[in-house]
Each structure stands twice: as C-alpha cells, then as structure tokens.
Coordinates of C-alpha atoms in Angstrom, one line a residue:
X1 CA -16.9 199.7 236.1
X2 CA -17.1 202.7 234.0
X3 CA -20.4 201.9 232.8
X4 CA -21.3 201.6 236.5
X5 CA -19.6 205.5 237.5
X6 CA -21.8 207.0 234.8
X7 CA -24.9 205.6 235.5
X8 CA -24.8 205.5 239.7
X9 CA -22.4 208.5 240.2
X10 CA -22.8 211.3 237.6
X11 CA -21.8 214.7 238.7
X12 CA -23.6 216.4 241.3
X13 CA -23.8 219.4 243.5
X14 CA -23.1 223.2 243.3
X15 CA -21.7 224.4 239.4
X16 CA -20.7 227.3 238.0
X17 CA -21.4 229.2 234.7
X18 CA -18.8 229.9 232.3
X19 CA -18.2 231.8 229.3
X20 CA -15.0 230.6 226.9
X21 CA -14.8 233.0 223.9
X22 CA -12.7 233.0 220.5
X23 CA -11.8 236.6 219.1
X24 CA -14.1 237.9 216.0
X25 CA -14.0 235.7 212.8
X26 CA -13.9 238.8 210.4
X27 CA -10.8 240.5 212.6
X28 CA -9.1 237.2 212.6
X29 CA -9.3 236.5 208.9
X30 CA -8.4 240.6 208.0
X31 CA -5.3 240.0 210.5
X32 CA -4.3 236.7 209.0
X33 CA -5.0 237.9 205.3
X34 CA -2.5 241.3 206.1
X35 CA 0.5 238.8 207.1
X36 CA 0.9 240.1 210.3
X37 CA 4.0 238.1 211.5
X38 CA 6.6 238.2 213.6
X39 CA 9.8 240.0 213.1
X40 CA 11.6 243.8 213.5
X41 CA 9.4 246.9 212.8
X42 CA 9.7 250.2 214.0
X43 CA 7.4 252.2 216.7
X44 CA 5.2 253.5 214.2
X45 CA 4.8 249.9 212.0
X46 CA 4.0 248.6 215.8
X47 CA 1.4 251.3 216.8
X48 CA 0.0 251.0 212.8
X49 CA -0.9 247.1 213.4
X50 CA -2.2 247.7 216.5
X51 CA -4.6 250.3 215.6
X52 CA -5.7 249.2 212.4
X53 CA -6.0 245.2 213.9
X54 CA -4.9 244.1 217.0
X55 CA -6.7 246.4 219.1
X56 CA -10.3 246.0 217.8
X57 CA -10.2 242.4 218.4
X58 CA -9.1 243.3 222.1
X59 CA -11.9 245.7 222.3
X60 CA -14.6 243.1 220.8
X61 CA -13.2 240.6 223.2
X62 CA -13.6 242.6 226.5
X63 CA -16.7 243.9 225.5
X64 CA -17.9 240.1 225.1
X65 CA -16.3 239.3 228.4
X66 CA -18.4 242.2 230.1
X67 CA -21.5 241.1 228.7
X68 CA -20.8 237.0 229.9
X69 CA -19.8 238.3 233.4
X70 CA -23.3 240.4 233.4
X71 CA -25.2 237.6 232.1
X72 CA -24.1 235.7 235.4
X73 CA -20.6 234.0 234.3
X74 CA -17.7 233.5 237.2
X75 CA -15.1 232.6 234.8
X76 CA -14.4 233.7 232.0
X77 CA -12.1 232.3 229.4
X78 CA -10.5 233.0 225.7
X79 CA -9.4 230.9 223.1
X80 CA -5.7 230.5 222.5
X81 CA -4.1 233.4 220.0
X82 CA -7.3 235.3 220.5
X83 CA -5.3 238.7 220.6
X84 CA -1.7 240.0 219.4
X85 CA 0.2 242.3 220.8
X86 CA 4.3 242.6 220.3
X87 CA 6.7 242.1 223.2
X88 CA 7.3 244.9 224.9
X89 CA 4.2 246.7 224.2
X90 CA 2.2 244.5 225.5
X91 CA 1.4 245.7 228.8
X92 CA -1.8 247.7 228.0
X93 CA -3.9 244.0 227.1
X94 CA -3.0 242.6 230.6
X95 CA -3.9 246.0 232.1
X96 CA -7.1 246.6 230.0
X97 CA -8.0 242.9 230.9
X98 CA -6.9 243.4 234.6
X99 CA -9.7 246.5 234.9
X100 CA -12.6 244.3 233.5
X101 CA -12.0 241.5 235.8
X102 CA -11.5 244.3 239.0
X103 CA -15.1 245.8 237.7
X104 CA -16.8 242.9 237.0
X105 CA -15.3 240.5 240.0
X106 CA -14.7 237.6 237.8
X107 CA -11.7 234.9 237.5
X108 CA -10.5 236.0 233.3
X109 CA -8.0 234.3 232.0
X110 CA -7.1 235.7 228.3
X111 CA -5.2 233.9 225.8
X112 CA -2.1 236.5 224.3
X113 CA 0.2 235.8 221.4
X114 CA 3.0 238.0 221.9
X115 CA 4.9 238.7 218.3
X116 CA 9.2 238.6 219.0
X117 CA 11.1 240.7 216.6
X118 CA 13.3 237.6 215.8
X119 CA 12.8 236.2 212.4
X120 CA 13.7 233.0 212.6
X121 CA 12.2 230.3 215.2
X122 CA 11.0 230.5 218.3
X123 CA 9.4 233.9 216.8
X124 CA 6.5 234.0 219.0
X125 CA 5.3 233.5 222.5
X126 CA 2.0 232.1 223.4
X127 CA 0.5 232.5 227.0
X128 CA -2.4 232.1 228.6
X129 CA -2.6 234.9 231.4
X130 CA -5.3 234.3 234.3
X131 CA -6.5 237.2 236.5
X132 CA -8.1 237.0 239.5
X133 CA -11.5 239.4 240.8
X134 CA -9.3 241.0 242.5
X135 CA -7.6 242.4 239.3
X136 CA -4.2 240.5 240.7
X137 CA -2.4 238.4 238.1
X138 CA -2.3 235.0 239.3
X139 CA -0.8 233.4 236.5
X140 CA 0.9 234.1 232.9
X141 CA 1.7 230.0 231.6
X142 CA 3.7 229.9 228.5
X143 CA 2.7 227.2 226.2
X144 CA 4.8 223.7 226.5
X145 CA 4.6 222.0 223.8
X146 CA 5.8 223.3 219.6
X147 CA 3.0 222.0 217.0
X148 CA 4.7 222.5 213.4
X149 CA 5.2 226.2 212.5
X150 CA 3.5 227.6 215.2
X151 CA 7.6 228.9 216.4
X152 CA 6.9 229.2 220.0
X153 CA 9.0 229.5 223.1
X154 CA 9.1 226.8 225.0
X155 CA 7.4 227.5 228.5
X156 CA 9.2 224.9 231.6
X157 CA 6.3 222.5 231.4
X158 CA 4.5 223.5 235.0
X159 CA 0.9 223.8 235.4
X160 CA -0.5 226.4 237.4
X161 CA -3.8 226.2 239.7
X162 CA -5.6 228.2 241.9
X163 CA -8.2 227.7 244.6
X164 CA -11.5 229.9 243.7
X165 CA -15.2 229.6 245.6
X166 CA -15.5 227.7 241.9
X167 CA -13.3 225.0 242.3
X168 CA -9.9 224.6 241.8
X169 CA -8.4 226.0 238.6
X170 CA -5.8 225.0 236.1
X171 CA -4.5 225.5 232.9
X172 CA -2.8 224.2 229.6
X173 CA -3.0 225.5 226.1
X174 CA -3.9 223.2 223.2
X175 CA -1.3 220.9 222.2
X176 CA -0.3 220.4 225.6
X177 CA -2.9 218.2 226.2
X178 CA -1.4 215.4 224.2
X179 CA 1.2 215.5 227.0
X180 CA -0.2 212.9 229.5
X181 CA 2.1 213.6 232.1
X182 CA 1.8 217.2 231.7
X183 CA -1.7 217.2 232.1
X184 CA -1.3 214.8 234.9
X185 CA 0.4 217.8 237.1
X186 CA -3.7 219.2 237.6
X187 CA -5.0 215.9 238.1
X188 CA -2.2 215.1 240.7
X189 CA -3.1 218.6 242.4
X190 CA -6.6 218.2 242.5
X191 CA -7.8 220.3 239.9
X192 CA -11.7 220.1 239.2
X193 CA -11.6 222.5 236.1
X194 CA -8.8 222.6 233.7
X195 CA -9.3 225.5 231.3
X196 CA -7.9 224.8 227.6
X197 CA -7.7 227.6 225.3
X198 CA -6.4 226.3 221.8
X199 CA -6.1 227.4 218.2
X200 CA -7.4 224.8 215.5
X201 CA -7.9 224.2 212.0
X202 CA -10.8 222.3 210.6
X203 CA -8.9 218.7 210.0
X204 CA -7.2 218.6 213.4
X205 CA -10.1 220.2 215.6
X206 CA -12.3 217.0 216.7
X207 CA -9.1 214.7 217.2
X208 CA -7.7 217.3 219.7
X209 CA -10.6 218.0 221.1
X210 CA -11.1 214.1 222.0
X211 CA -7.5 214.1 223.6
X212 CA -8.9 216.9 225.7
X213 CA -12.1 214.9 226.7
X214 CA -9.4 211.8 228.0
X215 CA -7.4 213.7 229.8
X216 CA -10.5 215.5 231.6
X217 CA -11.7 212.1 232.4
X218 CA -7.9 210.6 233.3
X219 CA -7.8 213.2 236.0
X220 CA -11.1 213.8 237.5
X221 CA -11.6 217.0 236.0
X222 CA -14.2 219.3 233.6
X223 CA -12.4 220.6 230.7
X224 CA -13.2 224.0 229.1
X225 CA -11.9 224.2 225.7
X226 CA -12.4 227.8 223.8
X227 CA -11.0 227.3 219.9
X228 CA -10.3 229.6 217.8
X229 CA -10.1 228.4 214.5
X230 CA -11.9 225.3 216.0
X231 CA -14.8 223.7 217.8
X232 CA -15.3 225.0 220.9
X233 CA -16.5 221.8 224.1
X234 CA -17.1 221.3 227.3
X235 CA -17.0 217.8 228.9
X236 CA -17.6 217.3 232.8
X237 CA -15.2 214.9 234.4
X238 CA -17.0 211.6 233.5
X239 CA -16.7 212.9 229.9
X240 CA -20.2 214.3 229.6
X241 CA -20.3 216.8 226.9
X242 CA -22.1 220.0 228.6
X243 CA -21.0 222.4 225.4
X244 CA -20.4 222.3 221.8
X245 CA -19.5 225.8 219.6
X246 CA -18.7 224.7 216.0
X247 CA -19.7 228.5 214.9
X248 CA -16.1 228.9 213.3
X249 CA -17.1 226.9 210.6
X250 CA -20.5 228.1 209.7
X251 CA -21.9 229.6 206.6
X252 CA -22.5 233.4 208.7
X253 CA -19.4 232.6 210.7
X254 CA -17.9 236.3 209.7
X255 CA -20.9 238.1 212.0
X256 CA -21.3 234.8 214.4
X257 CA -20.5 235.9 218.2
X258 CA -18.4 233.1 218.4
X259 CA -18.9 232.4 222.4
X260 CA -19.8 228.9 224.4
X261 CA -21.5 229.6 227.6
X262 CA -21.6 226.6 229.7
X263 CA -22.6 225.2 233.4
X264 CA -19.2 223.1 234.6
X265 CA -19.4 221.2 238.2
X266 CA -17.0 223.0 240.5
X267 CA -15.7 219.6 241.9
X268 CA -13.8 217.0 240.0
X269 CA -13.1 213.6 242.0
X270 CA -9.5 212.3 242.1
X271 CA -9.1 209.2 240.1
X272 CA -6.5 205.9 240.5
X273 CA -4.5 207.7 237.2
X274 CA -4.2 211.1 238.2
X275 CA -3.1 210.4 242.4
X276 CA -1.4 206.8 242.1
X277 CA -1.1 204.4 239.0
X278 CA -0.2 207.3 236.4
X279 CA 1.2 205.3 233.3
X280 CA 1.8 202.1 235.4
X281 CA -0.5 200.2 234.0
X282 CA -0.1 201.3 230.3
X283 CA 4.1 200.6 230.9
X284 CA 3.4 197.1 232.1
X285 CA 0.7 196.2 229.6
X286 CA 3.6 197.1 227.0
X287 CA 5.9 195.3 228.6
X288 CA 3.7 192.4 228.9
X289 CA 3.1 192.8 225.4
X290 CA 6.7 192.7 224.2
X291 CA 7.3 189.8 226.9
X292 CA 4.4 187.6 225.4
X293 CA 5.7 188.6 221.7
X294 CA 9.5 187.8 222.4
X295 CA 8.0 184.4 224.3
X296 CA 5.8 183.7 221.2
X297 CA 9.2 184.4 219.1
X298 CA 11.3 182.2 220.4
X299 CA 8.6 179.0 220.8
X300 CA 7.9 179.7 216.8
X301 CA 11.7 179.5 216.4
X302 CA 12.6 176.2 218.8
X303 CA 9.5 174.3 216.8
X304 CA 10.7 175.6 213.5
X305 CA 14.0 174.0 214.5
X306 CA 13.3 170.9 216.0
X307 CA 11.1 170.2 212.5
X308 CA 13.6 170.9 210.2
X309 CA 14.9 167.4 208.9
X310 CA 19.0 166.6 209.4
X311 CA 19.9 168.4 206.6
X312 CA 23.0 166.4 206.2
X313 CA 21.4 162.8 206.8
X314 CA 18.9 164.2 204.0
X315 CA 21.4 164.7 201.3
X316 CA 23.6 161.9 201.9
X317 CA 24.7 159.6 198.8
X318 CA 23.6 156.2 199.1
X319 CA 26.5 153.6 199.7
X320 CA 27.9 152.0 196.9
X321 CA 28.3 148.1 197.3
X322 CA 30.6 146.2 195.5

C-alpha cells in the first residue's frame, strides 16, 4: 500500500521555495571556544558578549535571510541556537528580525537561545519565534523536550500553526520530534509544513534526522529541518528527500554559507495516524504481543508439567518380601 502511494500519488500541485539557515560556522566555534554560558554578569559583561559575538552572527544571519527572500524564498527559517541573546535584553533580535520580514514580506521564523542568569539547571531557554510578513509575531514556542545538558525550560508541550497562502505552518524544535504525540498535535491540525530547527552533533545528526523524516510521513506533512551543528534535510510528506546540507561538517566548513534552499509542496494530505488511529495500532500490537508471549508461557509451563515423571512413584523403594 505504501509502495502503491509513492508510485501512483506523489506530491503534486503549487510549492513553495524555502530557505532554512544555520548561523556562521566560524562565529559559532569563536562563541563556543570563549565559554559563553549561562549565568549572572553585569551590563557591561552583557553588552561585551554581545558586541564582540552574539551580534555578528545576528547580523550574518539577517543579511542571509535578505538575500534568500530576494532570491524568491516565502519562508524563511533558522536553525535551532542559531543566535544568543540574554533574557531581558533580548528584545532588539525579535525587533531586528521583525523589520526584515516587514521589508521583505516573508513568513521568518528565527531560532533564539536566551542565556538565564541562573547557574544551575534550567539555565537556558530555547525558542523558536515565527514572524509573519506583516512584521506581527505569530508565535514564540519554547522547546518541550530536555536532551542531556542542554538545561532548558520546559515549554507546555503545544504546537503552534498558522494558515499562510503557503500552506499551513507548524513548528517543533529538535528533540521534540522524538515525541510522537507531540508531533501528532500538527498532523491532527492539518499542518502541510512542519518547520524543525535543531542543533546536532556529528554522531546523533542522521538518527534524528530520520525521526524527523517518520513523523513528516506519520502526519501527512513536509518537514524542514535547519541544523546547526548538523545535517540540514528536507523530506516531502511521502518521505521524499527534496534537500540535503551536510556543509557543517566539511573540510572549508569555517567560510561555507551554511544555507539549504529547497522547493516544499504547500499541501500535506491527512493520514489514518495523524486524524484517527494515532498509536492504536502500535498499543494493540504490544498488547497482542505480550498476550501471545504470556499464552506461549503458560502452554511451555502446563507441557513441562504434565512430562515431568511422579517424582514420588520414581523414587520409591522396592517392597521387601519375606
């Protein structure tokens, strides 16, 4: 049957061109190297970080975004963690972002870590903040799920969408799309484009990026997946890879544009998963499984029984005659 959908009913109609971007690999490695972390500072450490890190990333990043909106993308999209900022201060990226999306009329959604001045964990937050042509902030999702050390607030688990002449919109962030019922909430509202922003490392990158490629096809849905520290992919909603960005990890990756242009479908198609069987059908194969293995157990045990010999008839002395 699946076989069949790919070959007989592959994606067709209108698309739309989109541009998923992860920040500078020489800023991100100078940032990383100077230990920027969370945790108290004063105004002047603040504005110091800023200036001498967080801000040319920002600046590199919209200046990429202008040039994908001018080379014809409606949506634009960065990776997750692809700019700092500190709680607080962090007003000017949204606002900077907000007056590139006005002037170029596109759909931007940026991907913010926010540094907390708490030492211990959660430390940071992590959103992913989408803004509409308009300039309007339609969105500002805090990541769900906690992956190790990342120290992140917890956001309530809800995933936004919004209707565009591009399809419907939605968003997670990385991890989250391990969640299947998470990622579910898009599929059940129709999404045709979840965008994915996520932060990698080299042994982890392909094995997310599968999870992302099931839940795309679990719900009907292209997925858009800009990775910073990662490979960047694109899958329509049968699964069809339509972009690959492995840059990161290249021998020139230091002065490599690290951007993924791509043409995504605008509509997705609902599936039996994502509007009525959810995890049905994987609940009552497990308990199938468990029913067949506790059947199985207690046959093994009633045979075992009914061979053993009379253990007592067995080891009875013969009778002594007189």
């Amino acid at each position: 049957m699946g076989g069949a959908r790919l070959a007989f009913d592959p994606p067709a109609g209108s698309t739309v061109r989109v541009a998923a971007l992860a920040p500078n690999r020489a800023a991100d490695d100078a940032s990383a190297a100077a230990g920027v972390r969370p945790g108290p500072r004063s105004a002047a450490e603040r504005a110091e970080l800023r200036r001498r890190y967080f801000t040319p990333t920002l600046d590199d990043l919209l200046d990429r975004t202008v040039t994908a909106a001018r080379s014809g993308a409606r949506i634009v999209t960065w990776s997750e963690a692809a700019a700092y900022d500190f709680v607080g201060d962090g007003a000017a990226v949204v606002e900077r972002a907000r007056a590139v999306a006005r002037a170029e009329r596109i759909y931007l959604q940026i991907g913010v870590v926010y540094l907390l001045s708490s030492k211990p964990s959660p430390n940071v937050e992590i959103r992913a903040i989408m803004i509409d042509p308009g300039g309007t902030v339609v969105w500002n999702y805090l990541k769900t799920s906690t992956v190790f050390d990342d120290g992140n607030v917890r956001g309530p688990g809800v995933v936004p969408t919004i209707d565009t002449p591009y399809g419907r919109l939605a968003t997670a962030i990385c991890f989250d799309a391990n969640f299947m019922p998470l990622i579910r909430q898009a599929g059940q509202a129709g999404a045709d484009i979840l965008l994915l922003p996520s932060s990698d490392w080299a042994q982890v990158t392909d094995a997310l990026a599968q999870q992302a490629v099931l839940r795309g096809v679990e719900n009907g849905m292209s997925v858009v997946r800009p990775a910073q520290r990662g490979t960047s992919m694109a899958v329509d909603h049968q699964g069809r890879m339509i972009g690959y960005e492995a840059s990161w990890f290249s021998s020139d990756a230091r002065t490599t544009d690290h951007t993924m242009t791509v043409t995504v479908p605008i509509h997705g198609r609902p599936t039996p998963y994502s509007r009525w069987v959810g995890d049905a059908v994987a609940w009552l194969c497990l308990t199938g499984l468990l029913t067949m293995a506790a059947a199985a157990a207690v046959r093994r045990f009633r045979r075992t029984a009914a061979a053993e010999p009379d253990m007592a008839t067995e080891h009875a002395l013969p009778a002594v005659r007189s």
